[in-house]
XYZ file of C-alpha atoms in Angstrom:
408
model
C 92.928 -49.162 -17.170
C 93.029 -45.613 -20.377
C 94.792 -42.475 -18.551
C 93.389 -39.610 -18.912
C 95.751 -36.397 -19.414
C 94.320 -34.465 -16.542
C 91.480 -33.970 -14.657
C 90.117 -30.423 -13.849
C 87.085 -29.998 -11.349
C 84.359 -27.610 -13.070
C 85.670 -28.117 -16.170
C 85.428 -31.034 -18.380
C 88.123 -31.245 -20.386
C 85.221 -33.038 -23.629
C 84.466 -29.957 -24.744
C 82.071 -29.239 -27.351
C 82.874 -27.413 -30.648
C 80.276 -25.172 -30.304
C 81.588 -24.031 -26.366
C 85.009 -23.219 -28.078
C 84.531 -19.484 -29.181
C 82.538 -18.364 -26.031
C 85.535 -20.381 -23.840
C 88.113 -18.208 -25.484
C 86.324 -15.268 -24.671
C 86.226 -16.444 -21.226
C 89.882 -17.220 -21.394
C 90.472 -14.001 -22.740
C 88.800 -11.917 -20.168
C 89.840 -13.551 -17.210
C 93.499 -13.708 -18.322
C 93.010 -9.441 -19.030
C 91.726 -8.946 -15.712
C 94.729 -11.004 -13.743
C 97.384 -9.126 -15.916
C 95.283 -5.844 -15.701
C 95.896 -6.942 -10.881
C 99.625 -7.462 -11.878
C 100.189 -4.715 -14.074
C 98.778 -2.548 -11.097
C 101.000 -4.294 -8.594
C 103.747 -3.377 -10.665
C 104.605 -6.551 -11.695
C 106.132 -7.505 -15.238
C 104.894 -11.449 -16.337
C 107.583 -12.581 -19.267
C 105.491 -12.213 -22.328
C 106.733 -14.718 -25.343
C 107.384 -11.909 -28.072
C 106.425 -9.356 -26.097
C 109.124 -6.619 -27.300
C 108.815 -4.303 -24.929
C 107.151 -4.948 -21.534
C 106.173 -1.537 -21.117
C 103.880 -1.645 -23.763
C 102.027 -4.392 -22.212
C 98.412 -3.732 -21.674
C 95.258 -5.757 -20.210
C 93.605 -5.087 -23.966
C 97.072 -6.608 -25.272
C 96.929 -9.915 -23.626
C 93.466 -10.187 -24.022
C 93.503 -9.872 -27.814
C 96.615 -12.260 -28.160
C 95.559 -14.312 -24.959
C 95.549 -17.548 -27.479
C 97.821 -16.333 -29.469
C 101.510 -14.622 -28.399
C 101.356 -15.739 -24.744
C 103.203 -18.713 -23.926
C 101.301 -21.370 -21.541
C 104.074 -20.605 -19.076
C 103.489 -16.833 -19.047
C 99.641 -17.199 -18.747
C 100.539 -19.634 -15.749
C 103.404 -16.891 -14.305
C 100.504 -13.839 -14.637
C 97.842 -15.848 -12.945
C 100.584 -16.160 -10.085
C 101.004 -12.603 -9.831
C 97.250 -12.734 -8.730
C 97.904 -14.674 -5.908
C 100.087 -12.010 -3.896
C 99.366 -12.400 -0.149
C 96.526 -10.408 0.820
C 95.448 -10.749 -2.971
C 91.827 -12.940 -2.626
C 89.484 -10.402 -3.816
C 91.458 -10.797 -7.104
C 91.237 -14.421 -7.504
C 90.524 -16.083 -10.800
C 87.537 -17.621 -9.594
C 86.563 -15.004 -7.921
C 86.785 -13.159 -11.305
C 84.923 -15.849 -12.918
C 81.660 -15.652 -10.034
C 81.461 -11.763 -10.068
C 81.659 -11.642 -13.867
C 78.517 -14.302 -14.352
C 80.654 -16.696 -15.982
C 78.340 -20.154 -15.010
C 80.240 -23.031 -14.677
C 78.331 -24.967 -17.560
C 80.545 -23.007 -19.919
C 83.535 -25.755 -18.943
C 81.744 -28.713 -18.878
C 81.136 -31.193 -21.321
C 77.401 -33.158 -21.101
C 76.357 -33.630 -17.804
C 76.647 -37.016 -17.381
C 73.422 -39.732 -17.055
C 70.901 -39.328 -14.464
C 71.041 -42.396 -11.943
C 67.712 -43.621 -11.906
C 66.598 -44.460 -9.130
C 65.756 -47.928 -9.159
C 62.495 -48.667 -6.647
C 63.678 -52.136 -6.070
C 67.328 -51.581 -3.929
C 65.110 -50.862 -0.791
C 67.655 -52.342 0.968
C 71.578 -51.387 1.588
C 73.889 -54.512 1.208
C 76.342 -56.014 -0.419
C 75.464 -57.735 -3.527
C 78.782 -59.342 -4.201
C 82.264 -59.044 -6.427
C 81.944 -57.868 -10.031
C 86.147 -57.823 -10.701
C 89.040 -59.345 -9.573
C 92.544 -58.772 -10.921
C 95.319 -59.558 -8.364
C 94.639 -57.594 -5.173
C 91.818 -54.712 -7.067
C 88.351 -55.615 -7.204
C 85.383 -53.802 -7.733
C 82.189 -54.676 -5.390
C 78.479 -53.669 -5.990
C 76.762 -52.335 -2.847
C 73.220 -51.257 -3.515
C 72.354 -48.201 -1.770
C 68.968 -48.297 -0.327
C 68.853 -44.566 0.652
C 70.119 -43.680 -3.087
C 68.169 -46.182 -4.970
C 70.525 -47.808 -6.777
C 74.093 -50.162 -7.057
C 77.437 -48.205 -5.938
C 80.806 -49.683 -7.620
C 83.278 -49.587 -5.181
C 86.641 -50.453 -5.808
C 89.168 -52.052 -2.877
C 93.270 -52.797 -3.448
C 93.531 -55.068 -1.057
C 97.085 -54.486 1.134
C 99.279 -58.016 0.896
C 98.587 -58.331 5.301
C 95.344 -59.583 5.683
C 94.972 -57.511 8.911
C 96.006 -54.245 7.512
C 93.962 -50.928 7.896
C 92.085 -49.088 5.506
C 92.152 -45.826 4.170
C 89.347 -43.996 2.107
C 89.807 -42.870 -1.389
C 87.939 -39.805 -2.213
C 87.708 -38.974 -5.925
C 87.626 -35.492 -7.824
C 84.373 -34.233 -10.023
C 84.171 -36.738 -12.384
C 84.719 -40.056 -10.207
C 84.850 -42.226 -13.157
C 84.715 -45.972 -12.993
C 87.711 -46.823 -12.327
C 88.636 -43.503 -10.191
C 91.138 -41.175 -10.776
C 93.437 -43.197 -8.364
C 93.828 -46.175 -10.332
C 93.884 -44.793 -13.651
C 97.010 -43.048 -11.607
C 99.061 -45.495 -10.126
C 97.494 -45.941 -6.971
C 98.186 -49.970 -7.275
C 101.993 -49.230 -8.049
C 102.352 -46.592 -5.072
C 100.463 -48.214 -2.885
C 102.099 -52.250 -3.859
C 104.019 -52.427 -0.684
C 101.896 -49.914 1.629
C 100.091 -52.194 4.461
C 96.790 -50.692 4.054
C 93.290 -51.448 2.250
C 92.274 -48.895 -0.257
C 88.739 -48.299 -0.422
C 87.256 -45.963 -3.207
C 83.534 -45.222 -3.895
C 83.212 -44.264 -7.532
C 79.505 -42.510 -9.004
C 79.798 -39.243 -7.059
C 79.730 -36.639 -9.900
C 79.801 -33.364 -8.997
C 78.362 -34.096 -5.410
C 80.606 -32.842 -2.804
C 79.894 -36.532 -1.639
C 77.544 -35.692 0.808
C 73.765 -35.835 1.589
C 71.811 -33.985 -0.515
C 68.472 -32.403 0.577
C 66.447 -33.624 -2.549
C 66.570 -35.709 -5.545
C 68.357 -33.291 -8.346
C 66.935 -34.074 -11.445
C 70.681 -34.743 -12.827
C 72.478 -36.581 -10.944
C 69.889 -38.521 -8.756
C 69.515 -38.852 -5.129
C 73.234 -38.651 -3.129
C 73.033 -39.498 0.255
C 77.624 -40.568 0.036
C 78.215 -39.017 3.239
C 75.717 -42.208 4.928
C 77.061 -44.596 2.574
C 80.673 -43.583 2.573
C 80.643 -42.955 6.957
C 78.377 -46.080 7.814
C 76.868 -48.419 5.058
C 80.714 -48.985 4.016
C 82.227 -49.770 7.663
C 79.847 -51.929 8.592
C 79.141 -54.026 5.337
C 82.241 -54.760 3.115
C 85.283 -53.690 5.645
C 84.663 -56.595 7.727
C 84.565 -58.998 4.164
C 88.533 -57.457 3.714
C 89.984 -57.051 7.206
C 89.432 -57.208 10.656
C 91.433 -54.188 11.388
C 88.930 -51.000 12.437
C 91.673 -48.277 12.321
C 90.710 -45.934 8.899
C 92.233 -42.312 7.297
C 90.294 -40.461 4.855
C 91.713 -38.511 2.018
C 91.013 -37.026 -1.113
C 91.830 -34.933 -4.328
C 89.974 -32.029 -5.451
C 86.148 -32.060 -4.604
C 86.693 -35.031 -2.586
C 89.526 -33.762 -0.746
C 87.040 -31.385 0.842
C 84.980 -33.677 1.738
C 87.367 -35.936 2.961
C 88.385 -33.500 5.474
C 85.017 -32.255 6.082
C 84.192 -35.892 7.194
C 86.651 -36.324 9.607
C 85.269 -33.274 11.198
C 81.513 -34.982 11.144
C 82.489 -38.692 12.551
C 86.018 -37.585 14.629
C 85.801 -40.940 15.826
C 85.386 -42.564 12.495
C 88.863 -41.469 11.183
C 92.511 -41.068 12.839
C 94.299 -39.795 9.691
C 93.151 -37.685 6.651
C 94.272 -35.562 3.617
C 93.166 -33.357 1.374
C 95.517 -32.347 -1.801
C 93.990 -29.156 -3.923
C 90.615 -29.224 -1.975
C 89.086 -25.901 -0.338
C 87.661 -26.633 3.169
C 85.576 -23.812 4.341
C 82.035 -22.717 2.837
C 83.027 -19.408 2.973
C 82.649 -17.362 0.276
C 85.958 -18.810 -2.266
C 84.432 -22.255 -0.956
C 80.709 -21.317 -1.882
C 82.331 -20.349 -5.331
C 84.300 -23.420 -6.129
C 81.284 -25.910 -4.429
C 78.959 -23.552 -7.170
C 81.126 -24.125 -9.816
C 81.797 -27.903 -8.740
C 78.041 -28.347 -8.810
C 76.943 -27.160 -11.112
C 79.633 -28.175 -13.603
C 77.501 -31.635 -13.611
C 74.229 -29.758 -14.133
C 73.158 -30.199 -10.936
C 70.839 -27.192 -9.135
C 72.740 -26.090 -6.085
C 70.095 -25.725 -3.198
C 68.874 -29.327 -3.916
C 72.160 -29.783 -1.432
C 72.475 -28.082 1.406
C 69.260 -25.208 0.496
C 70.855 -21.606 0.338
C 74.240 -21.120 0.812
C 74.855 -19.779 4.315
C 72.548 -21.164 6.263
C 73.386 -23.561 8.920
C 73.588 -27.011 6.841
C 76.286 -24.812 5.014
C 78.137 -23.583 8.383
C 77.748 -27.631 9.334
C 79.716 -28.368 6.786
C 82.632 -26.112 7.429
C 85.382 -27.989 8.260
C 87.621 -25.010 9.098
C 84.645 -23.779 11.769
C 84.767 -27.291 12.836
C 88.138 -27.847 13.156
C 88.936 -28.336 16.895
C 86.939 -32.053 15.673
C 90.131 -32.650 13.983
C 92.175 -32.291 16.966
C 94.443 -35.559 17.568
C 94.169 -37.124 14.079
C 97.238 -37.309 11.325
C 96.335 -33.878 8.850
C 98.503 -33.222 5.869
C 97.261 -30.718 3.113
C 99.010 -29.858 -0.063
C 98.203 -27.282 -2.586
C 99.990 -25.592 -5.955
C 99.764 -21.932 -7.086
C 98.589 -22.828 -10.328
C 102.121 -21.974 -11.977
C 102.487 -24.736 -15.181
C 105.441 -27.804 -14.817
C 106.375 -28.572 -17.505
C 104.386 -30.869 -20.186
C 100.837 -29.035 -18.673
C 100.167 -27.317 -21.812
C 100.567 -30.850 -23.152
C 98.713 -32.335 -21.158
C 95.784 -29.861 -21.738
C 96.058 -30.914 -25.215
C 96.850 -27.238 -26.043
C 92.908 -26.410 -24.677
C 93.839 -22.521 -23.668
C 90.367 -22.055 -21.565
C 90.270 -25.174 -19.874
C 94.265 -24.670 -19.194
C 93.313 -21.424 -17.691
C 90.709 -22.832 -16.132
C 93.273 -25.602 -14.487
C 95.278 -22.280 -13.141
C 92.491 -20.584 -11.896
C 91.735 -23.385 -9.794
C 94.703 -24.503 -8.143
C 95.233 -21.143 -7.294
C 91.934 -20.626 -5.791
C 92.883 -24.005 -3.370
C 96.101 -22.884 -2.683
C 93.937 -19.855 -0.942
C 91.972 -21.980 0.273
C 95.087 -24.066 2.006
C 96.392 -21.033 3.195
C 93.568 -20.078 5.300
C 93.532 -23.821 7.074
C 97.081 -23.326 7.476
C 96.394 -19.770 9.762
C 93.145 -21.654 11.278
C 94.872 -25.108 12.892
C 97.770 -22.883 13.150
C 95.586 -20.187 15.951
C 93.964 -23.627 17.521
C 97.325 -25.132 17.915
C 96.536 -28.541 15.958
C 99.546 -29.612 14.605
C 99.786 -30.090 10.499
C 101.525 -30.940 7.852
C 100.881 -28.534 5.290
C 103.366 -28.166 1.663
C 102.480 -25.162 -0.034
C 104.455 -25.823 -3.177
C 105.367 -23.428 -5.207
C 103.787 -25.393 -9.092
C 101.592 -27.380 -9.971
C 98.169 -27.122 -11.415
C 94.347 -28.246 -11.163
C 95.188 -32.201 -12.602
C 95.916 -35.363 -12.539
C 99.845 -34.806 -13.220
C 99.886 -32.792 -9.869
C 97.566 -35.072 -7.555
C 99.069 -38.082 -8.085
C 102.773 -36.783 -7.269
C 101.069 -35.545 -4.113
C 99.207 -38.335 -3.012
C 102.186 -41.074 -1.662
C 103.578 -38.204 0.507
C 100.270 -37.096 2.185
C 99.984 -41.110 2.966
C 103.247 -41.115 4.195
C 102.628 -38.181 6.617
C 99.849 -39.846 7.910
C 100.228 -43.096 7.437
C 101.293 -43.734 11.387
C 98.378 -42.988 12.729
C 96.238 -46.311 12.048
C 99.851 -48.711 12.337
C 100.037 -48.958 8.858
């Protein structure tokens, strides 16, 4: 399996050459605003090649953003915008206020899945590939009028419980989980992995309307209804389930756990957003529109009752009694992150900004669950960007936190 260098919600790394100048201008504007925030707070980041910190200005940062500032300094500047109570200085909030479109950071949208009128019944068609314990199943969805490939990684024990894993915005095949070592991570774990694919930019949700780009999306029904009913009995007689996800899939996993509380005994989210408040709406818009889809086709106008119904923190009481794990980084780069982004400054900045934003979401979830007296394991890590280099390290931690809930 090929391994991508990083995954960014709302930021496809296959940036076309025609977008590079625009991306650089967007990156400079974001960096300059973050620098202004830091300087206004009386804080001075470490700037490579700057002779005196006192000469630093937002303008100089903007002008030299892709030249004299090291990637480490850029990530420190972003971190300084993540001070307690500074949600208004969120880089994603700044991008939204300045009118940046997610399409500026996205590559070409995926081919639109054309509905097949001949698919009228939801059924398991069969297994299309097997490699040891790794399998690919084709499930026809009568609701979505297309075939869905579902990855399965079987436990050695035929009576093991299930862990559903929801991928990020790209939802590739093979999934990010399998590309980044899930087979090795779960080789000795008593759990069957179930990983749907093909849900690019969908929030893994049931959409109100067919989208010209994403087609018909009825993912929540597929994941919470069709797969337990049709696929699980072919794998194990154990009906204990947990669900987890990264990025787009993290918010979806926690939301599904609130909307179907009897279905899952444990839930985790890595680098996700769990509310549909102001920041949650921005991140949702960037996720959906980064794949060329139309946001209002999902749940209608942001802020309506459907958006509230998909706010996991408003509905957090439904999580009581479940094993819960969440984690996020700060957007501060770890060694090797710059290389992982192929020296692409615009996507590097986007990766920092997205993780800063999901860090704020995770802190908000931490406060909300604490206010309700709902126990949860939540890690706020001092570094980490919005990419698979970070996610893959946290998935085993997340699973170890919640696996007792399903008897694994």
